[in-house]
Amino acid sequence: MRRVTARDVTAMKAKGEKIPVVTAYDYPMARLADEAGFPVILVGDSLGMVTLGYDSTIPVTMDDMTRHTGAVARGAARALIVSDMPFMSFQAGADDALRNAGRLVQEGGAHSVKLEGGEPVAETVRRIVEAGIPVMGHVGLTPQSVHRFGGYRVQGKAKEQASQLLRDAKALEEAGAYAVVLELIPAPLSRVITSRLTAPTIGIGAGPHCDGQVQVMHDLLGLYGDFVPRHTKQYAQLGELISQALGQYAQEVREGVFPTGKQSFAMDESLLSELLDD
Ligand code: KIV
């Protein structure tokens, strides 16, 4: 079974195949996502919130992304691994961006990078693509700009903003992006953008018309406290299951019920007597 490539992902749109994408941040979850058949696994900078406990993606560093990308790449044998470029790893200029994208591929084992922004980053996208690294774009609510947006709000509701988003997505495609994430934009707008691009759109909170969908693993599985974003459907409540299992383990240790002989290792009794006689 060969590895999925960025070209395969673009071709899925032409074939009318929907593209399911999920995030992963570590080896075991990457293995499970790969075994579940996801063609694309995103090492999102959402790891800052769901695995590192920050309240935004802004503190996430290149070291964080490189380490977690490595864990995911070791866990997934077939999926295309996309690594997010964290805040300030590409905004300061294309040379910087190219070096950092290269690090995610060379040290982290990513097959592609994703970066946030539209027209203003199109030239940077072009430079990275020309260097041989496939780029996934990301427009709409771009969480690294949360302070500019004044919160995690739906983007593109007004006419001027909507047509800017269309120009942004087009600029990314023209710069060579093989797919574009549309985050938190109205469904009718994502339908228009999807119909105008050859590259697939991957939606999150962008309605059903996108060519693919991406969700944060912890949101899907109930692993991120009580908060469930409106655009998510919870397919399992693993948080509750884990709390219950851990509670039972702690109780059994307190009560002396765990471990039993089954979890212990035997030793030759005569050796033990010799030891005691010494
Ligand atoms: O960081 C992330 O997980 C993302 C997706 C939500 C698109 O960028």
GROMACS .gro file of C-alpha atoms and ligand atoms in nm:
model
  286
    1MET     CA    1   0.000   0.000   0.000
    2ARG     CA    2   0.170   0.321  -0.109
    3ARG     CA    3   0.169   0.655   0.069
    4VAL     CA    4  -0.099   0.908  -0.031
    5THR     CA    5   0.053   1.210  -0.206
    6ALA     CA    6  -0.057   1.571  -0.238
    7ARG     CA    7  -0.130   1.502  -0.606
    8ASP     CA    8  -0.361   1.215  -0.503
    9VAL     CA    9  -0.549   1.457  -0.278
   10THR     CA   10  -0.598   1.708  -0.560
   11ALA     CA   11  -0.706   1.423  -0.790
   12MET     CA   12  -0.974   1.313  -0.540
   13LYS     CA   13  -1.167   1.631  -0.619
   14ALA     CA   14  -1.158   1.559  -0.993
   15LYS     CA   15  -1.289   1.208  -0.923
   16GLY     CA   16  -1.565   1.343  -0.699
   17GLU     CA   17  -1.426   1.161  -0.392
   18LYS     CA   18  -1.482   1.335  -0.058
   19ILE     CA   19  -1.168   1.387   0.152
   20PRO     CA   20  -1.186   1.309   0.525
   21VAL     CA   21  -0.908   1.470   0.731
   22VAL     CA   22  -0.843   1.449   1.104
   23THR     CA   23  -0.577   1.597   1.328
   24ALA     CA   24  -0.333   1.389   1.531
   25TYR     CA   25  -0.048   1.495   1.754
   26ASP     CA   26   0.113   1.172   1.874
   27TYR     CA   27   0.211   0.820   1.771
   28PRO     CA   28  -0.085   0.613   1.902
   29MET     CA   29  -0.355   0.843   1.764
   30ALA     CA   30  -0.175   0.870   1.430
   31ARG     CA   31  -0.169   0.489   1.409
   32LEU     CA   32  -0.542   0.471   1.481
   33ALA     CA   33  -0.626   0.742   1.226
   34ASP     CA   34  -0.408   0.571   0.966
   35GLU     CA   35  -0.570   0.233   1.035
   36ALA     CA   36  -0.913   0.400   1.005
   37GLY     CA   37  -0.815   0.492   0.648
   38PHE     CA   38  -0.779   0.871   0.658
   39PRO     CA   39  -0.590   0.978   0.344
   40VAL     CA   40  -0.464   1.292   0.520
   41ILE     CA   41  -0.360   1.348   0.882
   42LEU     CA   42  -0.301   1.707   0.992
   43VAL     CA   43  -0.059   1.782   1.275
   44GLY     CA   44  -0.246   2.101   1.355
   45ASP     CA   45  -0.109   2.379   1.570
   46SER     CA   46  -0.436   2.320   1.760
   47LEU     CA   47  -0.203   2.092   1.954
   48GLY     CA   48  -0.124   2.405   2.156
   49MET     CA   49  -0.476   2.397   2.297
   50VAL     CA   50  -0.574   2.031   2.303
   51THR     CA   51  -0.246   1.874   2.407
   52LEU     CA   52  -0.030   2.151   2.558
   53GLY     CA   53  -0.304   2.336   2.748
   54TYR     CA   54  -0.255   2.688   2.604
   55ASP     CA   55  -0.561   2.904   2.540
   56SER     CA   56  -0.470   2.970   2.176
   57THR     CA   57  -0.236   2.842   1.903
   58ILE     CA   58  -0.008   3.144   1.933
   59PRO     CA   59   0.248   3.002   2.183
   60VAL     CA   60   0.315   2.694   1.966
   61THR     CA   61   0.677   2.682   1.846
   62MET     CA   62   0.867   2.519   1.562
   63ASP     CA   63   1.021   2.281   1.817
   64ASP     CA   64   0.670   2.176   1.930
   65MET     CA   65   0.556   2.120   1.572
   66THR     CA   66   0.870   1.931   1.471
   67ARG     CA   67   0.856   1.694   1.768
   68HIS     CA   68   0.483   1.617   1.733
   69THR     CA   69   0.509   1.584   1.355
   70GLY     CA   70   0.782   1.324   1.407
   71ALA     CA   71   0.560   1.122   1.642
   72VAL     CA   72   0.270   1.131   1.394
   73ALA     CA   73   0.491   1.045   1.098
   74ARG     CA   74   0.623   0.739   1.284
   75GLY     CA   75   0.266   0.627   1.355
   76ALA     CA   76   0.111   0.659   1.009
   77ALA     CA   77   0.226   0.433   0.727
   78ARG     CA   78  -0.014   0.543   0.453
   79ALA     CA   79  -0.164   0.887   0.519
   80LEU     CA   80  -0.020   1.210   0.385
   81ILE     CA   81   0.117   1.396   0.688
   82VAL     CA   82   0.051   1.770   0.681
   83SER     CA   83   0.231   1.980   0.941
   84ASP     CA   84   0.105   2.323   1.043
   85MET     CA   85   0.348   2.612   1.027
   86PRO     CA   86   0.315   2.780   1.369
   87PHE     CA   87   0.278   3.151   1.446
   88MET     CA   88   0.577   3.357   1.330
   89SER     CA   89   0.738   3.066   1.145
   90PHE     CA   90   0.637   3.216   0.807
   91GLN     CA   91   0.495   3.566   0.864
   92ALA     CA   92   0.836   3.739   0.873
   93GLY     CA   93   0.929   3.650   0.516
   94ALA     CA   94   0.961   3.382   0.252
   95ASP     CA   95   1.324   3.286   0.334
   96ASP     CA   96   1.232   3.220   0.694
   97ALA     CA   97   0.918   3.034   0.586
   98LEU     CA   98   1.110   2.813   0.345
   99ARG     CA   99   1.368   2.719   0.609
  100ASN     CA  100   1.096   2.634   0.860
  101ALA     CA  101   0.888   2.437   0.609
  102GLY     CA  102   1.205   2.247   0.523
  103ARG     CA  103   1.262   2.165   0.888
  104LEU     CA  104   0.912   2.018   0.928
  105VAL     CA  105   0.980   1.793   0.629
  106GLN     CA  106   1.344   1.709   0.697
  107GLU     CA  107   1.341   1.672   1.078
  108GLY     CA  108   0.972   1.607   1.140
  109GLY     CA  109   0.901   1.374   0.848
  110ALA     CA  110   0.603   1.575   0.716
  111HIS     CA  111   0.505   1.532   0.351
  112SER     CA  112   0.342   1.873   0.324
  113VAL     CA  113   0.295   2.191   0.527
  114LYS     CA  114  -0.008   2.412   0.591
  115LEU     CA  115   0.002   2.783   0.652
  116GLU     CA  116  -0.261   3.043   0.732
  117GLY     CA  117  -0.350   3.342   0.516
  118GLY     CA  118  -0.457   3.442   0.164
  119GLU     CA  119  -0.318   3.694  -0.086
  120PRO     CA  120  -0.051   3.831   0.153
  121VAL     CA  121   0.114   3.487   0.185
  122ALA     CA  122   0.069   3.373  -0.177
  123GLU     CA  123   0.430   3.458  -0.270
  124THR     CA  124   0.556   3.261   0.030
  125VAL     CA  125   0.341   2.964  -0.074
  126ARG     CA  126   0.490   2.984  -0.424
  127ARG     CA  127   0.847   2.980  -0.285
  128ILE     CA  128   0.780   2.674  -0.069
  129VAL     CA  129   0.606   2.487  -0.351
  130GLU     CA  130   0.892   2.573  -0.590
  131ALA     CA  131   1.133   2.423  -0.337
  132GLY     CA  132   0.944   2.093  -0.368
  133ILE     CA  133   0.721   2.105  -0.060
  134PRO     CA  134   0.345   2.072  -0.119
  135VAL     CA  135   0.146   2.345   0.059
  136MET     CA  136  -0.209   2.335   0.192
  137GLY     CA  137  -0.358   2.685   0.227
  138HIS     CA  138  -0.592   2.801   0.505
  139VAL     CA  139  -0.835   3.094   0.484
  140GLY     CA  140  -1.142   3.220   0.670
  141LEU     CA  141  -1.102   3.215   1.045
  142THR     CA  142  -0.727   3.175   1.074
  143PRO     CA  143  -0.669   3.117   1.447
  144GLN     CA  144  -0.318   3.268   1.455
  145SER     CA  145  -0.488   3.604   1.379
  146VAL     CA  146  -0.740   3.571   1.662
  147HIS     CA  147  -0.634   3.905   1.813
  148ARG     CA  148  -0.700   4.086   1.484
  149PHE     CA  149  -1.042   3.918   1.447
  150GLY     CA  150  -1.132   3.992   1.811
  151GLY     CA  151  -1.234   3.630   1.877
  152TYR     CA  152  -1.318   3.308   1.698
  153ARG     CA  153  -1.593   3.452   1.475
  154VAL     CA  154  -1.749   3.340   1.149
  155GLN     CA  155  -1.571   3.520   0.861
  156GLY     CA  156  -1.703   3.634   0.523
  157LYS     CA  157  -2.059   3.729   0.614
  158ALA     CA  158  -2.030   4.076   0.457
  159LYS     CA  159  -1.994   4.119   0.078
  160GLU     CA  160  -1.647   4.276   0.074
  161GLN     CA  161  -1.509   4.019   0.318
  162ALA     CA  162  -1.667   3.735   0.117
  163SER     CA  163  -1.514   3.849  -0.211
  164GLN     CA  164  -1.176   3.895  -0.040
  165LEU     CA  165  -1.196   3.534   0.080
  166LEU     CA  166  -1.266   3.420  -0.275
  167ARG     CA  167  -0.963   3.618  -0.399
  168ASP     CA  168  -0.752   3.471  -0.117
  169ALA     CA  169  -0.843   3.113  -0.204
  170LYS     CA  170  -0.781   3.177  -0.574
  171ALA     CA  171  -0.442   3.339  -0.500
  172LEU     CA  172  -0.336   3.032  -0.301
  173GLU     CA  173  -0.438   2.797  -0.580
  174GLU     CA  174  -0.251   3.010  -0.834
  175ALA     CA  175   0.056   3.003  -0.608
  176GLY     CA  176   0.050   2.623  -0.622
  177ALA     CA  177  -0.145   2.515  -0.310
  178TYR     CA  178  -0.279   2.162  -0.369
  179ALA     CA  179  -0.573   2.211  -0.127
  180VAL     CA  180  -0.720   2.494   0.079
  181VAL     CA  181  -0.876   2.477   0.425
  182LEU     CA  182  -1.188   2.695   0.467
  183GLU     CA  183  -1.249   2.759   0.835
  184LEU     CA  184  -1.565   2.907   0.989
  185ILE     CA  185  -1.724   3.068   0.685
  186PRO     CA  186  -2.090   3.055   0.573
  187ALA     CA  187  -2.186   2.740   0.379
  188PRO     CA  188  -2.309   2.928   0.067
  189LEU     CA  189  -1.974   3.109   0.041
  190SER     CA  190  -1.777   2.786   0.072
  191ARG     CA  191  -1.996   2.638  -0.203
  192VAL     CA  192  -1.897   2.925  -0.435
  193ILE     CA  193  -1.527   2.902  -0.346
  194THR     CA  194  -1.533   2.523  -0.391
  195SER     CA  195  -1.691   2.556  -0.735
  196ARG     CA  196  -1.431   2.815  -0.847
  197LEU     CA  197  -1.122   2.616  -0.745
  198THR     CA  198  -0.962   2.312  -0.907
  199ALA     CA  199  -0.780   2.245  -0.581
  200PRO     CA  200  -1.000   2.074  -0.321
  201THR     CA  201  -1.143   2.276  -0.033
  202ILE     CA  202  -1.125   2.117   0.311
  203GLY     CA  203  -1.388   2.266   0.541
  204ILE     CA  204  -1.414   2.309   0.914
  205GLY     CA  205  -1.728   2.495   1.012
  206ALA     CA  206  -1.777   2.573   0.642
  207GLY     CA  207  -2.075   2.352   0.565
  208PRO     CA  208  -2.128   2.043   0.352
  209HIS     CA  209  -2.025   2.173   0.008
  210CYS     CA  210  -1.649   2.150   0.060
  211ASP     CA  211  -1.455   1.871  -0.110
  212GLY     CA  212  -1.333   1.744   0.225
  213GLN     CA  213  -1.376   1.803   0.596
  214VAL     CA  214  -1.121   1.838   0.873
  215GLN     CA  215  -1.188   1.811   1.245
  216VAL     CA  216  -0.977   1.822   1.558
  217MET     CA  217  -0.943   1.465   1.691
  218HIS     CA  218  -1.005   1.570   2.053
  219ASP     CA  219  -1.333   1.743   1.959
  220LEU     CA  220  -1.460   1.437   1.770
  221LEU     CA  221  -1.377   1.199   2.053
  222GLY     CA  222  -1.482   1.406   2.356
  223LEU     CA  223  -1.127   1.449   2.485
  224TYR     CA  224  -1.121   1.827   2.534
  225GLY     CA  225  -1.327   1.898   2.845
  226ASP     CA  226  -1.689   2.002   2.812
  227PHE     CA  227  -1.636   2.243   2.523
  228VAL     CA  228  -1.778   2.117   2.192
  229PRO     CA  229  -1.752   2.362   1.900
  230ARG     CA  230  -2.078   2.408   1.710
  231HIS     CA  231  -1.921   2.273   1.390
  232THR     CA  232  -1.821   1.945   1.555
  233LYS     CA  233  -2.012   1.622   1.599
  234GLN     CA  234  -1.894   1.409   1.888
  235TYR     CA  235  -1.859   1.047   1.775
  236ALA     CA  236  -1.747   0.919   2.117
  237GLN     CA  237  -1.710   1.041   2.474
  238LEU     CA  238  -1.366   0.901   2.543
  239GLY     CA  239  -1.298   1.157   2.817
  240GLU     CA  240  -1.570   1.001   3.033
  241LEU     CA  241  -1.446   0.650   2.957
  242ILE     CA  242  -1.089   0.743   3.051
  243SER     CA  243  -1.195   0.914   3.377
  244GLN     CA  244  -1.395   0.607   3.475
  245ALA     CA  245  -1.110   0.367   3.396
  246LEU     CA  246  -0.851   0.577   3.582
  247GLY     CA  247  -1.083   0.618   3.881
  248GLN     CA  248  -1.126   0.240   3.900
  249TYR     CA  249  -0.749   0.181   3.883
  250ALA     CA  250  -0.684   0.433   4.163
  251GLN     CA  251  -0.956   0.276   4.378
  252GLU     CA  252  -0.819  -0.076   4.327
  253VAL     CA  253  -0.469   0.038   4.428
  254ARG     CA  254  -0.612   0.201   4.742
  255GLU     CA  255  -0.810  -0.114   4.826
  256GLY     CA  256  -0.518  -0.353   4.754
  257VAL     CA  257  -0.719  -0.520   4.478
  258PHE     CA  258  -0.455  -0.439   4.213
  259PRO     CA  259  -0.212  -0.597   4.139
  260THR     CA  260  -0.302  -0.962   4.185
  261GLY     CA  261  -0.080  -1.265   4.128
  262LYS     CA  262  -0.169  -1.240   3.762
  263GLN     CA  263   0.021  -0.914   3.726
  264SER     CA  264   0.316  -1.024   3.947
  265PHE     CA  265   0.633  -1.219   3.874
  266ALA     CA  266   0.736  -1.539   4.055
  267MET     CA  267   1.081  -1.630   4.188
  268ASP     CA  268   1.236  -1.959   4.294
  269GLU     CA  269   1.145  -1.991   4.668
  270SER     CA  270   1.478  -2.168   4.753
  271LEU     CA  271   1.673  -1.870   4.613
  272LEU     CA  272   1.467  -1.644   4.829
  273SER     CA  273   1.547  -1.854   5.140
  274GLU     CA  274   1.919  -1.833   5.054
  275LEU     CA  275   1.891  -1.460   5.021
  276LEU     CA  276   1.723  -1.432   5.360
  277ASP     CA  277   1.988  -1.656   5.519
  278ASP     CA  278   2.275  -1.430   5.399
  279KIV     O1  279  -0.465   2.349   1.386
  279KIV     C1  280  -0.560   2.286   1.336
  279KIV     O2  281  -0.604   2.183   1.388
  279KIV     C2  282  -0.617   2.338   1.213
  279KIV     C3  283  -0.745   2.278   1.165
  279KIV     C4  284  -0.853   2.306   1.259
  279KIV     C5  285  -0.777   2.319   1.027
  279KIV     O3  286  -0.562   2.426   1.154
   0.00000   0.00000   0.00000
